[in-house]
Amino acid sequence: MKNKILRIALMVSGRGSNMQVIIENIKKKKIPGAEVCLVVSDQIRAEALITAKEYGISAQYIDPGPFKTKFDEAGENRYIRALQDARTDLICLAGFMRMIKSRLLAAFKGRIINIHPSLLPAFPGLHAQRQALSAQAGCSGCTVHFIDAGMDTGKIIGQTRVPVLPGDTESTLSKRILEQEHILYSRVIAQICSGEITFPEK
């Protein structure tokens, strides 16, 4: 994407702390060559939507359908249409708690990335920090990866290690991992903008 403004859509479900850091880093030119063109959420009361609008960014709730963790066909089509209308180059999942299905994957093949709070392939899925503590892992961390049809199984783009300390709880470990997520996600996006990281072949 070198020499082209990368139009980023952020998909969120909650407060959007990673989203806010990405927006701030774009404003501060720490991610040169990028702009956030759209923020979408599957939760009508998501705090992230309010935050995005405060930055003057187009932000909207889009009905995903009746299921809790996946789209139905009509809901998926609504997301595809909104993302295409925004001329999205890259979709960044930032705490989006819903599986991405085949039609959305096909519409933006190789252009959807996610950040996960573990060193994948270890501890995929929900409650990764709790999984790390239960396994008595000495180290955890965070991973940015391309999205595929599996659960946190896409090609790994970047990782940061975070030690598990004696006495760690799920809360304390999550906090330290989140601090590193904020750094890693922006770094990866900047590398995509510069051409250092390229999209997989379509």
C-alpha positions as a Python dict, from the first residue, in 0.01 Angstrom:
ca = {
    (1, 'M'): (0, 0, 0),
    (2, 'K'): (301, 228, -30),
    (3, 'N'): (227, 577, -170),
    (4, 'K'): (-149, 526, -128),
    (5, 'I'): (-370, 636, 159),
    (6, 'L'): (-484, 318, 331),
    (7, 'R'): (-854, 340, 416),
    (8, 'I'): (-910, 147, 738),
    (9, 'A'): (-1242, 24, 875),
    (10, 'L'): (-1248, -77, 1241),
    (11, 'M'): (-1494, -339, 1364),
    (12, 'V'): (-1564, -323, 1737),
    (13, 'S'): (-1797, -468, 1998),
    (14, 'G'): (-1705, -282, 2318),
    (15, 'R'): (-1521, 23, 2443),
    (16, 'G'): (-1263, 16, 2166),
    (17, 'S'): (-935, 90, 2342),
    (18, 'N'): (-730, -47, 2051),
    (19, 'M'): (-950, 153, 1813),
    (20, 'Q'): (-883, 475, 2002),
    (21, 'V'): (-506, 420, 2005),
    (22, 'I'): (-507, 356, 1630),
    (23, 'I'): (-707, 674, 1567),
    (24, 'E'): (-474, 876, 1790),
    (25, 'N'): (-162, 736, 1625),
    (26, 'I'): (-297, 822, 1280),
    (27, 'K'): (-369, 1177, 1400),
    (28, 'K'): (-15, 1203, 1540),
    (29, 'K'): (135, 1075, 1210),
    (30, 'K'): (272, 767, 1384),
    (31, 'I'): (84, 566, 1121),
    (32, 'P'): (158, 773, 810),
    (33, 'G'): (-46, 705, 499),
    (34, 'A'): (-360, 582, 675),
    (35, 'E'): (-706, 711, 758),
    (36, 'V'): (-1001, 558, 939),
    (37, 'C'): (-1292, 563, 696),
    (38, 'L'): (-1548, 380, 909),
    (39, 'V'): (-1615, 227, 1250),
    (40, 'V'): (-1886, -39, 1273),
    (41, 'S'): (-2019, -234, 1568),
    (42, 'D'): (-2249, -528, 1627),
    (43, 'Q'): (-2351, -375, 1962),
    (44, 'I'): (-2590, -81, 1946),
    (45, 'R'): (-2463, 64, 2276),
    (46, 'A'): (-2093, 9, 2213),
    (47, 'E'): (-1890, 284, 2377),
    (48, 'A'): (-1653, 276, 2079),
    (49, 'L'): (-1922, 422, 1852),
    (50, 'I'): (-1952, 729, 2073),
    (51, 'T'): (-1574, 766, 2087),
    (52, 'A'): (-1537, 740, 1709),
    (53, 'K'): (-1804, 1005, 1651),
    (54, 'E'): (-1621, 1237, 1892),
    (55, 'Y'): (-1324, 1211, 1654),
    (56, 'G'): (-1550, 1301, 1362),
    (57, 'I'): (-1533, 951, 1216),
    (58, 'S'): (-1832, 783, 1053),
    (59, 'A'): (-1952, 523, 1304),
    (60, 'Q'): (-2259, 304, 1296),
    (61, 'Y'): (-2427, 6, 1450),
    (62, 'I'): (-2511, -257, 1190),
    (63, 'D'): (-2754, -532, 1281),
    (64, 'P'): (-2562, -863, 1254),
    (65, 'G'): (-2873, -1081, 1277),
    (66, 'P'): (-3018, -1291, 1559),
    (67, 'F'): (-2713, -1500, 1652),
    (68, 'K'): (-2476, -1409, 1937),
    (69, 'T'): (-2139, -1507, 1789),
    (70, 'K'): (-2189, -1514, 1412),
    (71, 'F'): (-2370, -1334, 1129),
    (72, 'D'): (-2677, -1451, 949),
    (73, 'E'): (-2670, -1406, 571),
    (74, 'A'): (-2864, -1079, 569),
    (75, 'G'): (-2652, -934, 849),
    (76, 'E'): (-2330, -1031, 677),
    (77, 'N'): (-2450, -866, 357),
    (78, 'R'): (-2524, -544, 546),
    (79, 'Y'): (-2165, -536, 673),
    (80, 'I'): (-2019, -609, 331),
    (81, 'R'): (-2224, -332, 172),
    (82, 'A'): (-2125, -74, 436),
    (83, 'L'): (-1756, -164, 414),
    (84, 'Q'): (-1758, -155, 35),
    (85, 'D'): (-1947, 176, 29),
    (86, 'A'): (-1672, 321, 251),
    (87, 'R'): (-1410, 205, -4),
    (88, 'T'): (-1232, 7, 266),
    (89, 'D'): (-878, -117, 195),
    (90, 'L'): (-813, -287, 530),
    (91, 'I'): (-1045, -414, 803),
    (92, 'C'): (-905, -420, 1156),
    (93, 'L'): (-1096, -619, 1413),
    (94, 'A'): (-1056, -445, 1747),
    (95, 'G'): (-1241, -645, 2008),
    (96, 'F'): (-1504, -760, 1758),
    (97, 'M'): (-1663, -1062, 1926),
    (98, 'R'): (-1815, -1236, 1627),
    (99, 'M'): (-1684, -1495, 1382),
    (100, 'I'): (-1615, -1367, 1031),
    (101, 'K'): (-1791, -1578, 771),
    (102, 'S'): (-1703, -1683, 417),
    (103, 'R'): (-1883, -1408, 224),
    (104, 'L'): (-1711, -1128, 416),
    (105, 'L'): (-1379, -1311, 389),
    (106, 'A'): (-1425, -1342, 13),
    (107, 'A'): (-1524, -977, -28),
    (108, 'F'): (-1206, -860, 150),
    (109, 'K'): (-977, -1154, 90),
    (110, 'G'): (-645, -1116, 271),
    (111, 'R'): (-744, -771, 397),
    (112, 'I'): (-887, -847, 740),
    (113, 'I'): (-661, -855, 1044),
    (114, 'N'): (-718, -915, 1413),
    (115, 'I'): (-532, -880, 1741),
    (116, 'H'): (-554, -1161, 1995),
    (117, 'P'): (-430, -1160, 2358),
    (118, 'S'): (-201, -1463, 2342),
    (119, 'L'): (98, -1592, 2152),
    (120, 'L'): (-93, -1786, 1891),
    (121, 'P'): (-126, -2071, 1818),
    (122, 'A'): (-137, -2103, 2199),
    (123, 'F'): (-465, -2018, 2371),
    (124, 'P'): (-701, -1931, 2084),
    (125, 'G'): (-1060, -1826, 2139),
    (126, 'L'): (-1219, -1661, 2440),
    (127, 'H'): (-1051, -1592, 2775),
    (128, 'A'): (-698, -1638, 2642),
    (129, 'Q'): (-544, -1482, 2953),
    (130, 'R'): (-739, -1720, 3177),
    (131, 'Q'): (-623, -2009, 2959),
    (132, 'A'): (-260, -1900, 3001),
    (133, 'L'): (-292, -1885, 3379),
    (134, 'S'): (-470, -2221, 3396),
    (135, 'A'): (-190, -2377, 3191),
    (136, 'Q'): (69, -2219, 3424),
    (137, 'A'): (240, -2068, 3121),
    (138, 'G'): (554, -1871, 3194),
    (139, 'C'): (486, -1630, 2910),
    (140, 'S'): (192, -1502, 2711),
    (141, 'G'): (152, -1198, 2489),
    (142, 'C'): (-41, -1075, 2187),
    (143, 'T'): (-60, -1160, 1819),
    (144, 'V'): (-173, -974, 1508),
    (145, 'H'): (-284, -1214, 1238),
    (146, 'F'): (-475, -1229, 913),
    (147, 'I'): (-828, -1362, 945),
    (148, 'D'): (-927, -1689, 784),
    (149, 'A'): (-1227, -1918, 831),
    (150, 'G'): (-1090, -2072, 1152),
    (151, 'M'): (-1078, -1954, 1513),
    (152, 'D'): (-760, -1746, 1542),
    (153, 'T'): (-585, -1966, 1285),
    (154, 'G'): (-483, -1709, 1021),
    (155, 'K'): (-126, -1629, 919),
    (156, 'I'): (64, -1456, 1199),
    (157, 'I'): (193, -1106, 1117),
    (158, 'G'): (348, -995, 1445),
    (159, 'Q'): (377, -1092, 1810),
    (160, 'T'): (490, -943, 2140),
    (161, 'R'): (579, -1153, 2443),
    (162, 'V'): (451, -1065, 2790),
    (163, 'P'): (582, -1259, 3092),
    (164, 'V'): (336, -1416, 3332),
    (165, 'L'): (442, -1294, 3676),
    (166, 'P'): (404, -1468, 4012),
    (167, 'G'): (70, -1372, 4161),
    (168, 'D'): (-78, -1263, 3829),
    (169, 'T'): (-455, -1265, 3801),
    (170, 'E'): (-658, -1261, 3482),
    (171, 'S'): (-705, -887, 3536),
    (172, 'T'): (-338, -798, 3591),
    (173, 'L'): (-216, -1012, 3302),
    (174, 'S'): (-487, -874, 3072),
    (175, 'K'): (-384, -518, 3156),
    (176, 'R'): (-18, -576, 3070),
    (177, 'I'): (-105, -759, 2749),
    (178, 'L'): (-341, -480, 2645),
    (179, 'E'): (-62, -225, 2685),
    (180, 'Q'): (143, -425, 2435),
    (181, 'E'): (-156, -470, 2202),
    (182, 'H'): (-178, -92, 2171),
    (183, 'I'): (184, -79, 2054),
    (184, 'L'): (185, -387, 1831),
    (185, 'Y'): (-137, -320, 1637),
    (186, 'S'): (-33, 30, 1534),
    (187, 'R'): (315, -94, 1441),
    (188, 'V'): (172, -361, 1211),
    (189, 'I'): (-67, -116, 1044),
    (190, 'A'): (222, 126, 986),
    (191, 'Q'): (422, -158, 829),
    (192, 'I'): (130, -237, 598),
    (193, 'C'): (111, 130, 498),
    (194, 'S'): (484, 141, 422),
    (195, 'G'): (474, -179, 218),
    (196, 'E'): (695, -366, 464),
    (197, 'I'): (406, -606, 521),
    (198, 'T'): (205, -704, 214),
    (199, 'F'): (-139, -852, 176),
    (200, 'P'): (-155, -1221, 85),
    (201, 'E'): (-207, -1294, -282),
    (202, 'K'): (-572, -1296, -380),
}
